mmCIF file of C-alpha atoms in Angstrom:
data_model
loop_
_atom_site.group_PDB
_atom_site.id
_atom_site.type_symbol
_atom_site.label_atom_id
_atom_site.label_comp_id
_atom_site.label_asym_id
_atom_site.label_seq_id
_atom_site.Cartn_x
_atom_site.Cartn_y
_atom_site.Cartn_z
ATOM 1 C CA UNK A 1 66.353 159.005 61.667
ATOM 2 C CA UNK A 2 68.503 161.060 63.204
ATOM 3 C CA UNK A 3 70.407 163.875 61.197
ATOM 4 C CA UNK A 4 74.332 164.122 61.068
ATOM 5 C CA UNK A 5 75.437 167.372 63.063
ATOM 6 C CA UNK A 6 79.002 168.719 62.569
ATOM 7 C CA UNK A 7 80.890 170.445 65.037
ATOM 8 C CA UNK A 8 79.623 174.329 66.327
ATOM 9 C CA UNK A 9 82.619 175.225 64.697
ATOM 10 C CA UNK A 10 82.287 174.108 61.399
ATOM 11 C CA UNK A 11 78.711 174.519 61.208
ATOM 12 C CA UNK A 12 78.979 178.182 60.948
ATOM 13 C CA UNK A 13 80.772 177.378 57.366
ATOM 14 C CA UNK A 14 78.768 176.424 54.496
ATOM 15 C CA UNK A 15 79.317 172.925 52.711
ATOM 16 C CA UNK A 16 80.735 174.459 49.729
ATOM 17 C CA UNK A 17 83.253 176.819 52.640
ATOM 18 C CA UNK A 18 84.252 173.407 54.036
ATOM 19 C CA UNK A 19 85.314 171.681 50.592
ATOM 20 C CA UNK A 20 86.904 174.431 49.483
ATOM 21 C CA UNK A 21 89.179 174.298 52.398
ATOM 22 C CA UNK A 22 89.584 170.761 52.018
ATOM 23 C CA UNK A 23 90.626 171.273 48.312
ATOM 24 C CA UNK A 24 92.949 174.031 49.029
ATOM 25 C CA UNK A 25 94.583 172.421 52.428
ATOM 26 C CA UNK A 26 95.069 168.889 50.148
ATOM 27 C CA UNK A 27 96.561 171.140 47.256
ATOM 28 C CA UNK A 28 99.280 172.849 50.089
ATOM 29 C CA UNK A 29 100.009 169.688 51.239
ATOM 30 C CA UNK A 30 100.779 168.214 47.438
ATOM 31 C CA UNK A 31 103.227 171.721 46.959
ATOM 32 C CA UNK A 32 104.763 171.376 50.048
ATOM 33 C CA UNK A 33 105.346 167.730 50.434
ATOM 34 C CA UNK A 34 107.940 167.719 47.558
ATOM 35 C CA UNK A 35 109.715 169.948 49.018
ATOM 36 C CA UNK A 36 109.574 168.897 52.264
ATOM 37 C CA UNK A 37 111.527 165.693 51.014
ATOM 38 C CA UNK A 38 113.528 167.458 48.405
ATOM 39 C CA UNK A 39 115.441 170.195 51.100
ATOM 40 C CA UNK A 40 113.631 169.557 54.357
ATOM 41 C CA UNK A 41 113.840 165.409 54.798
ATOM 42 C CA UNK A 42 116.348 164.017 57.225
ATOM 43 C CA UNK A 43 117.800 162.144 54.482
ATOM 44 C CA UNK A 44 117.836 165.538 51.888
ATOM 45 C CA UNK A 45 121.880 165.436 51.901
ATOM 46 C CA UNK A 46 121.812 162.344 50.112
ATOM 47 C CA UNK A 47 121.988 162.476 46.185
ATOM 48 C CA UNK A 48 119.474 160.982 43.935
ATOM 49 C CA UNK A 49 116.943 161.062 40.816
ATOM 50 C CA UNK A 50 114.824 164.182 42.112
ATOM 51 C CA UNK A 51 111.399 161.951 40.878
ATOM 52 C CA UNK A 52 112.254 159.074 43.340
ATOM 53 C CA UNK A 53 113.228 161.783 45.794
ATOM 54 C CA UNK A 54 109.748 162.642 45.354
ATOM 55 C CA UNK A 55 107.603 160.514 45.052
ATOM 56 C CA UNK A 56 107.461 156.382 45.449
ATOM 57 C CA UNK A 57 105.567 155.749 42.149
ATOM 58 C CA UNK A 58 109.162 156.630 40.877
ATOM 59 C CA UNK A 59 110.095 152.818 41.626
ATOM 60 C CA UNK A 60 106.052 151.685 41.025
ATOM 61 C CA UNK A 61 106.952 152.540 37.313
ATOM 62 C CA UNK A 62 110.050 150.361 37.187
ATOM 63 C CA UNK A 63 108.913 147.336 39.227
ATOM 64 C CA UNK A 64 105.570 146.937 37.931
ATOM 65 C CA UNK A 65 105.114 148.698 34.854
ATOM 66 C CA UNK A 66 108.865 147.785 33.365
ATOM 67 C CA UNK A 67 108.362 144.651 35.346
ATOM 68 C CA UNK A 68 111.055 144.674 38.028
ATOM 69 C CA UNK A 69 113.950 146.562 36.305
ATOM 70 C CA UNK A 70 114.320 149.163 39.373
ATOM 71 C CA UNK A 71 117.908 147.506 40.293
ATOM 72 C CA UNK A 72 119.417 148.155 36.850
ATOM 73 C CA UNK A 73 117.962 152.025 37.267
ATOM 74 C CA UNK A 74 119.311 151.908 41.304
ATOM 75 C CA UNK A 75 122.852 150.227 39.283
ATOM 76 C CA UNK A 76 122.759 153.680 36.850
ATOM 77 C CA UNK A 77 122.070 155.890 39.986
ATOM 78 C CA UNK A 78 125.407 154.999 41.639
ATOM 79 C CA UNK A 79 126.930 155.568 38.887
ATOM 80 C CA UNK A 80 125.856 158.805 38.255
ATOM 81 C CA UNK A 81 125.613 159.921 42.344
ATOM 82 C CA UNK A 82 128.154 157.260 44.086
ATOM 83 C CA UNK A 83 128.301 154.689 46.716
ATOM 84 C CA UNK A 84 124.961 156.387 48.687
ATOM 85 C CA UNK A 85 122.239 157.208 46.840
ATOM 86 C CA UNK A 86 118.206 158.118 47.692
ATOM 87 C CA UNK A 87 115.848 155.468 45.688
ATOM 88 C CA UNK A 88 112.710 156.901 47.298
ATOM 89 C CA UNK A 89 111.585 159.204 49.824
ATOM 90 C CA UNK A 90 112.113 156.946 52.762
ATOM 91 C CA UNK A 91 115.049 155.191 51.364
ATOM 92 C CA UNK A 92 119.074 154.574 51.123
ATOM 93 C CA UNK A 93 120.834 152.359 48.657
ATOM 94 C CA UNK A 94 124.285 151.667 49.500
ATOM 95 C CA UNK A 95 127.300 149.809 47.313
ATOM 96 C CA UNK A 96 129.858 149.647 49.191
ATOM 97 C CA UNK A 97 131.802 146.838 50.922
ATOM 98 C CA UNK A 98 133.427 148.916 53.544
ATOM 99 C CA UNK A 99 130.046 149.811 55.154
ATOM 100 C CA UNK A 100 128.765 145.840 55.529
ATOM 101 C CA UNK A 101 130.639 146.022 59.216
ATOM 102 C CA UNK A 102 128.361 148.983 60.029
ATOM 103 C CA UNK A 103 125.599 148.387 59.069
ATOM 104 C CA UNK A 104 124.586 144.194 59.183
ATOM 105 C CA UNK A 105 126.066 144.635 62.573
ATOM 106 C CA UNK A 106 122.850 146.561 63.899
ATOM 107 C CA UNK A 107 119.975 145.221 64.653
ATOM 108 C CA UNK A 108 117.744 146.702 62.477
ATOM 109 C CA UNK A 109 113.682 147.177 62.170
ATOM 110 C CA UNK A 110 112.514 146.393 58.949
ATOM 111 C CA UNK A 111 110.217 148.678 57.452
ATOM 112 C CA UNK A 112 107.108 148.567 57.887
ATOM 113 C CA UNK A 113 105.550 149.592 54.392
ATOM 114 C CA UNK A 114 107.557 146.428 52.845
ATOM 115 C CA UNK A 115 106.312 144.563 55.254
ATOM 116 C CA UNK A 116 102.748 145.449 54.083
ATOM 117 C CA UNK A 117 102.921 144.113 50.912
ATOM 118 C CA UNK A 118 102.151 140.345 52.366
ATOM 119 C CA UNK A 119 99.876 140.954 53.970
ATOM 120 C CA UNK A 120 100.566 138.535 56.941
ATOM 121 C CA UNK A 121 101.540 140.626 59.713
ATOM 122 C CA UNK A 122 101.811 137.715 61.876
ATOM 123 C CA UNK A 123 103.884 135.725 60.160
ATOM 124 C CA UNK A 124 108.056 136.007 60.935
ATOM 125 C CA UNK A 125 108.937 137.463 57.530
ATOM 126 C CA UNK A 126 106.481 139.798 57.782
ATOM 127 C CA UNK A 127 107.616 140.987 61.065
ATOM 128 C CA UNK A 128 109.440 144.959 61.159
ATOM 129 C CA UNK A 129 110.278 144.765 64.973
ATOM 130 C CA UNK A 130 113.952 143.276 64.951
ATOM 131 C CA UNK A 131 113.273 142.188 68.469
ATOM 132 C CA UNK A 132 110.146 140.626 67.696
ATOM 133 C CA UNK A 133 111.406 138.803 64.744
ATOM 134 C CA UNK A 134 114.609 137.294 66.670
ATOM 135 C CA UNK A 135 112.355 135.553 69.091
ATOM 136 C CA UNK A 136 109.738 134.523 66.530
ATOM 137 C CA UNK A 137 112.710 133.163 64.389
ATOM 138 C CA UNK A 138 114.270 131.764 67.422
ATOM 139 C CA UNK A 139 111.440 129.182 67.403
ATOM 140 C CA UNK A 140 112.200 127.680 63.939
ATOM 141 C CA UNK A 141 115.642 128.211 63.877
ATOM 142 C CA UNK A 142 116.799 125.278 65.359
ATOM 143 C CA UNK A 143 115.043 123.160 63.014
ATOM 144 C CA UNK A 144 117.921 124.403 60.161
ATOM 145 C CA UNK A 145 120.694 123.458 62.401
ATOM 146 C CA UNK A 146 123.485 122.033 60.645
ATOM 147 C CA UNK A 147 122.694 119.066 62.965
ATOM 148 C CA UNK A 148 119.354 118.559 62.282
ATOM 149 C CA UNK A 149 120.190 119.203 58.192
ATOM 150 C CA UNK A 150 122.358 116.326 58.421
ATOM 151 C CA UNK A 151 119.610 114.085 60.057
ATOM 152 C CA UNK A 152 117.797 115.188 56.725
ATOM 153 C CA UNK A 153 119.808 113.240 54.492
ATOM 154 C CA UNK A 154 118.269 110.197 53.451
ATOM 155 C CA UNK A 155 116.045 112.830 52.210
ATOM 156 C CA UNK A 156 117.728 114.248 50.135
ATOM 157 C CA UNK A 157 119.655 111.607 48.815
ATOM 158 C CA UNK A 158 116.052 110.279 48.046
ATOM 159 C CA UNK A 159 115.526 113.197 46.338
ATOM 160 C CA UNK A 160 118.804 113.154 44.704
ATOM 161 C CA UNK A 161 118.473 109.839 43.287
ATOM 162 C CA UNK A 162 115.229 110.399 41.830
ATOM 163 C CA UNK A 163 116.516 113.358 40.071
ATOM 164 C CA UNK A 164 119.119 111.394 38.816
ATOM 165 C CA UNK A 165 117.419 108.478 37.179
ATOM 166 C CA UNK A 166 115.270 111.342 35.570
ATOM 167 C CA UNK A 167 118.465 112.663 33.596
ATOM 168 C CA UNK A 168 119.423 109.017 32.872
ATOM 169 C CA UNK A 169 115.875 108.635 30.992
ATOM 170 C CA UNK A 170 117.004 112.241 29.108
ATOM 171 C CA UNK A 171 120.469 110.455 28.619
ATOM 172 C CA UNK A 172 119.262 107.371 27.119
ATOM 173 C CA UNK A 173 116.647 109.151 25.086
ATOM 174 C CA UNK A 174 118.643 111.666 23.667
ATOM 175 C CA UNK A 175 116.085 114.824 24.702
ATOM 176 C CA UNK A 176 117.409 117.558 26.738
ATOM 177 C CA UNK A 177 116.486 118.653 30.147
ATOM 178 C CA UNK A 178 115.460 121.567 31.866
ATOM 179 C CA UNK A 179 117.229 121.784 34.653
ATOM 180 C CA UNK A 180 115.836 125.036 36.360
ATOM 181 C CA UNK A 181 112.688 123.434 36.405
ATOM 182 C CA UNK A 182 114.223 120.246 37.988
ATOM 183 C CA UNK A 183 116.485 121.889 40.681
ATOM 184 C CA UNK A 184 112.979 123.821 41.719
ATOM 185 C CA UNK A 185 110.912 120.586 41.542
ATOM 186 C CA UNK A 186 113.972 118.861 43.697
ATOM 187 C CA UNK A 187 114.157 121.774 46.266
ATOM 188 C CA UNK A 188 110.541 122.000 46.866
ATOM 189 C CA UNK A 189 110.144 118.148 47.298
ATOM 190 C CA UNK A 190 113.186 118.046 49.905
ATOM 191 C CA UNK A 191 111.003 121.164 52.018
ATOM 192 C CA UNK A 192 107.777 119.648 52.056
ATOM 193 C CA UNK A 193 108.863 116.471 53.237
ATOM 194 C CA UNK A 194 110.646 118.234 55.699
ATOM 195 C CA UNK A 195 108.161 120.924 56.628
ATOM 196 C CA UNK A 196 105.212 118.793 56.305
ATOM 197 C CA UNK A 197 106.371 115.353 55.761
ATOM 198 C CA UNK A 198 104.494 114.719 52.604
ATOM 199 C CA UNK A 199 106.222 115.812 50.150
ATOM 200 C CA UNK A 200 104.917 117.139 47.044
ATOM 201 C CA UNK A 201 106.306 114.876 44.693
ATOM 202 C CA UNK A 202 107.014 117.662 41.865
ATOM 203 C CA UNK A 203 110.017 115.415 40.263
ATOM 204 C CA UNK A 204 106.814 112.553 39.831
ATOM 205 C CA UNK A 205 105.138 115.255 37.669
ATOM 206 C CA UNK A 206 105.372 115.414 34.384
ATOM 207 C CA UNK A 207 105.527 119.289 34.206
ATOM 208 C CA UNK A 208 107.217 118.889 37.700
ATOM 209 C CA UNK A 209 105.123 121.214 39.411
ATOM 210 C CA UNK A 210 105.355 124.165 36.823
ATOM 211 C CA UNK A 211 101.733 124.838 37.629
ATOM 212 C CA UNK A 212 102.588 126.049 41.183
ATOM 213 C CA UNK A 213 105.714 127.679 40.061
ATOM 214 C CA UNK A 214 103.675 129.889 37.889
ATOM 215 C CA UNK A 215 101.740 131.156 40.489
ATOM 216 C CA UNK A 216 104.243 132.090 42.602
ATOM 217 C CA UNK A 217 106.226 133.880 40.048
ATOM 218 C CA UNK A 218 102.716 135.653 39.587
ATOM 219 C CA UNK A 219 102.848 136.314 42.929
ATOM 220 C CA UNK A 220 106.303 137.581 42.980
ATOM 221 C CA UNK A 221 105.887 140.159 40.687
ATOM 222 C CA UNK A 222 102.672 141.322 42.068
ATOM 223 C CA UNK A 223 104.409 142.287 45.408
ATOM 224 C CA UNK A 224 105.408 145.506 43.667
ATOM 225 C CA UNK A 225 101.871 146.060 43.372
ATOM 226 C CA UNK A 226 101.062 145.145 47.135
ATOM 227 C CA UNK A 227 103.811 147.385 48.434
ATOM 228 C CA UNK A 228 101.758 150.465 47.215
ATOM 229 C CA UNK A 229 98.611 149.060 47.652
ATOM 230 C CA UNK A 230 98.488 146.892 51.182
ATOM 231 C CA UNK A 231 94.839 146.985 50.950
ATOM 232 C CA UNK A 232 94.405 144.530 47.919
ATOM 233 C CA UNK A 233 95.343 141.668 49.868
ATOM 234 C CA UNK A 234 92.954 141.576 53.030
ATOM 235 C CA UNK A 235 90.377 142.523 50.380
ATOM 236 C CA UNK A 236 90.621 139.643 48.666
ATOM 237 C CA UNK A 237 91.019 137.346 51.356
ATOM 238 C CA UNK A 238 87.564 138.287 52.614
ATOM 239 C CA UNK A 239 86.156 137.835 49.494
ATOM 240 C CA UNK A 240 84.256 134.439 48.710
ATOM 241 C CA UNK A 241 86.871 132.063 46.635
ATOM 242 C CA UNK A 242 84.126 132.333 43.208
ATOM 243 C CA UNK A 243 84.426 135.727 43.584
ATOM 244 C CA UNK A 244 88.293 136.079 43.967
ATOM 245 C CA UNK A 245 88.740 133.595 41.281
ATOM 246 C CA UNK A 246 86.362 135.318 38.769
ATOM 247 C CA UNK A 247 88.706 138.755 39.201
ATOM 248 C CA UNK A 248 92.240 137.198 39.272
ATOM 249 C CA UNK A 249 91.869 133.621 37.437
ATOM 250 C CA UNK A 250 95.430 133.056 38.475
ATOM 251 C CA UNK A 251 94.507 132.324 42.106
ATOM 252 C CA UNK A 252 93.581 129.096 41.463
ATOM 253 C CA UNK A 253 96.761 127.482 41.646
ATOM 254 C CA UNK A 254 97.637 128.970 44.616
ATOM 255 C CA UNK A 255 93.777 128.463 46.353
ATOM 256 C CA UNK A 256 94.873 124.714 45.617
ATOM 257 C CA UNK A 257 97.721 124.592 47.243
ATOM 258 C CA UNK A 258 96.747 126.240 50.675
ATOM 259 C CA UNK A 259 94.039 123.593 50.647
ATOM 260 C CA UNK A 260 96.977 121.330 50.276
ATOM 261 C CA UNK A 261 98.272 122.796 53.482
ATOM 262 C CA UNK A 262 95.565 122.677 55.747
ATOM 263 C CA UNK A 263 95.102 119.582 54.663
ATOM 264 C CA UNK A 264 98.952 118.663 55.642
ATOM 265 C CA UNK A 265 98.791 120.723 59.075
ATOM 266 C CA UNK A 266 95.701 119.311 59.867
ATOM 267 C CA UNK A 267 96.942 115.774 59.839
ATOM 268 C CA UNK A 268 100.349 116.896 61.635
ATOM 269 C CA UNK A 269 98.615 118.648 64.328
ATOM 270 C CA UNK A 270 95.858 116.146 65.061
ATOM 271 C CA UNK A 271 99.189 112.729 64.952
ATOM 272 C CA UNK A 272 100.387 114.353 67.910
ATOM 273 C CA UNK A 273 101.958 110.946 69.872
ATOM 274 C CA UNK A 274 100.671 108.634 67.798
ATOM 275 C CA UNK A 275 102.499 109.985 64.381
ATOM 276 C CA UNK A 276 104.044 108.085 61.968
ATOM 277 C CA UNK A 277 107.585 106.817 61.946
ATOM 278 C CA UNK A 278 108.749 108.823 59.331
ATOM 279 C CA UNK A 279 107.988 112.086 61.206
ATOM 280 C CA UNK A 280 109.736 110.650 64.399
ATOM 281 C CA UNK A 281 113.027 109.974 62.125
ATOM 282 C CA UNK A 282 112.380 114.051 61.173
ATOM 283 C CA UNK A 283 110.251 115.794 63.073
ATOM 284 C CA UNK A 284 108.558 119.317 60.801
ATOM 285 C CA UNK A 285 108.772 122.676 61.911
ATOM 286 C CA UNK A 286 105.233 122.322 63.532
#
């Protein structure tokens, strides 16, 4: 077995030498580092609450403890500070119209510590190079042309029509309908079909797809989460599904439906020539 060996340096210094000077080098850096962004920062001339100035558990506490409210407390800094205000140690919130010009002119990275929080650094919305992400959109964009939207339209009018002898049945029946859950059932039946060209059928459901919608509302409010913890995600993907499942119960749902998508992809990928019609009339984004 062989035996561990530090540096000649360090092993003059007894264990108890080297963990003290761990301890007191990790305590400088926690008195200093406040300050540091407080007076030192490049962005230290702009005004803000000193605690998200600080620290970024500032805006942890309001997204996922208060459950998303940070953009009433951003709303309440500018009031108190202005147009420019500091929400967190790396960041700027601005309201005000003049500056749009300025600054959606540039192209811009993203950054990458919100980019973490999906953990699909591949993927375009996770990209934080703005040159990297213009040519990976550039691939899909012209599949949201106006011109091929319009080819889309016997689509949607499919869609449309469905939805609308479902509010006849509510009109005849005298029972009211939920509309946010219909427009969300319509929308993701008109992407599917287009994306994968089976569509999900949510408007065919009888909860029309609430299941799913769930999930990713789940999801959504977990990304606070994700943004200070980046690790959680490729954790659990390399965990077995059982296991996953057995610490977030909630997974299921979504589990289901990226079975649902390999399952979809699979088929597109392998048609190649010899696809269907209906995918000729409007071909998906793969």
């Amino acid at each position: 077995m062989t035996a561990f060996v530090l540096p000649h340096q360090l092993s003059t210094y007894s264990t108890s030498q080297i963990a003290t000077f761990l301890g007191l080098s990790w305590l400088l850096y926690l008195i200093f580092l406040p300050i540091y962004r407080l007076y030192l920062s490049p962005l230290a001339k702009f005004p803000g609450r000193k605690l998200a100035i600080i620290t970024p558990w500032y805006e942890f506490y309001y997204e996922y403890v208060k459950r998303g409210v940070y953009t009433w407390e951003i709303e309440d800094m500018h009031k108190k500070y202005g147009p420019i205000v500091r929400i967190s140690p790396r960041e700027l919130h601005i309201d005000d119209p003049d500056s749009y010009d300025e600054l959606f002119t540039q192209r811009l990275d993203k950054d990458p510590w919100v980019c973490g929080q999906f953990g699909q650094t591949n993927s375009s919305q996770s990209t934080a190079s703005a040159d990297l992400h213009r040519s990976r959109r550039a691939a899909i964009s012209p599949f949201f042309s106006l011109a091929k939207v319009t080819q889309l339209q016997s689509v949607v009018t499919d869609k449309i029509e469905k939805l609308c002898r479902l509010l006849r049945d509510h009109q005849r029946e005298g029972t009211p309908a939920n509309m946010y859950n219909y427009y969300r059932g319509f929308t993701t039946d008109v992407i599917t079909e287009y994306a994968f060209l089976a569509s999900w059928n949510f408007l065919d459901r009888p909860d029309t797809g609430q299941k799913w919608f769930a999930t990713v509302e789940s999801g959504a409010e977990a990304t606070a989460l994700l943004r200070h913890f980046p690790w959680i995600t490729p954790v659990m993907d390399r965990l077995p599904d059982w296991l996953a499942l057995t610490l977030v119960p909630d997974l299921k749902a979504q589990y289901e439906t990226e079975e649902l998508l390999k399952r979809d992809l699979k088929i597109i990928m392998e048609a190649g020539r010899d696809a269907p019609e209906a995918e000729k009339q409007h071909p998906t984004i793969f």
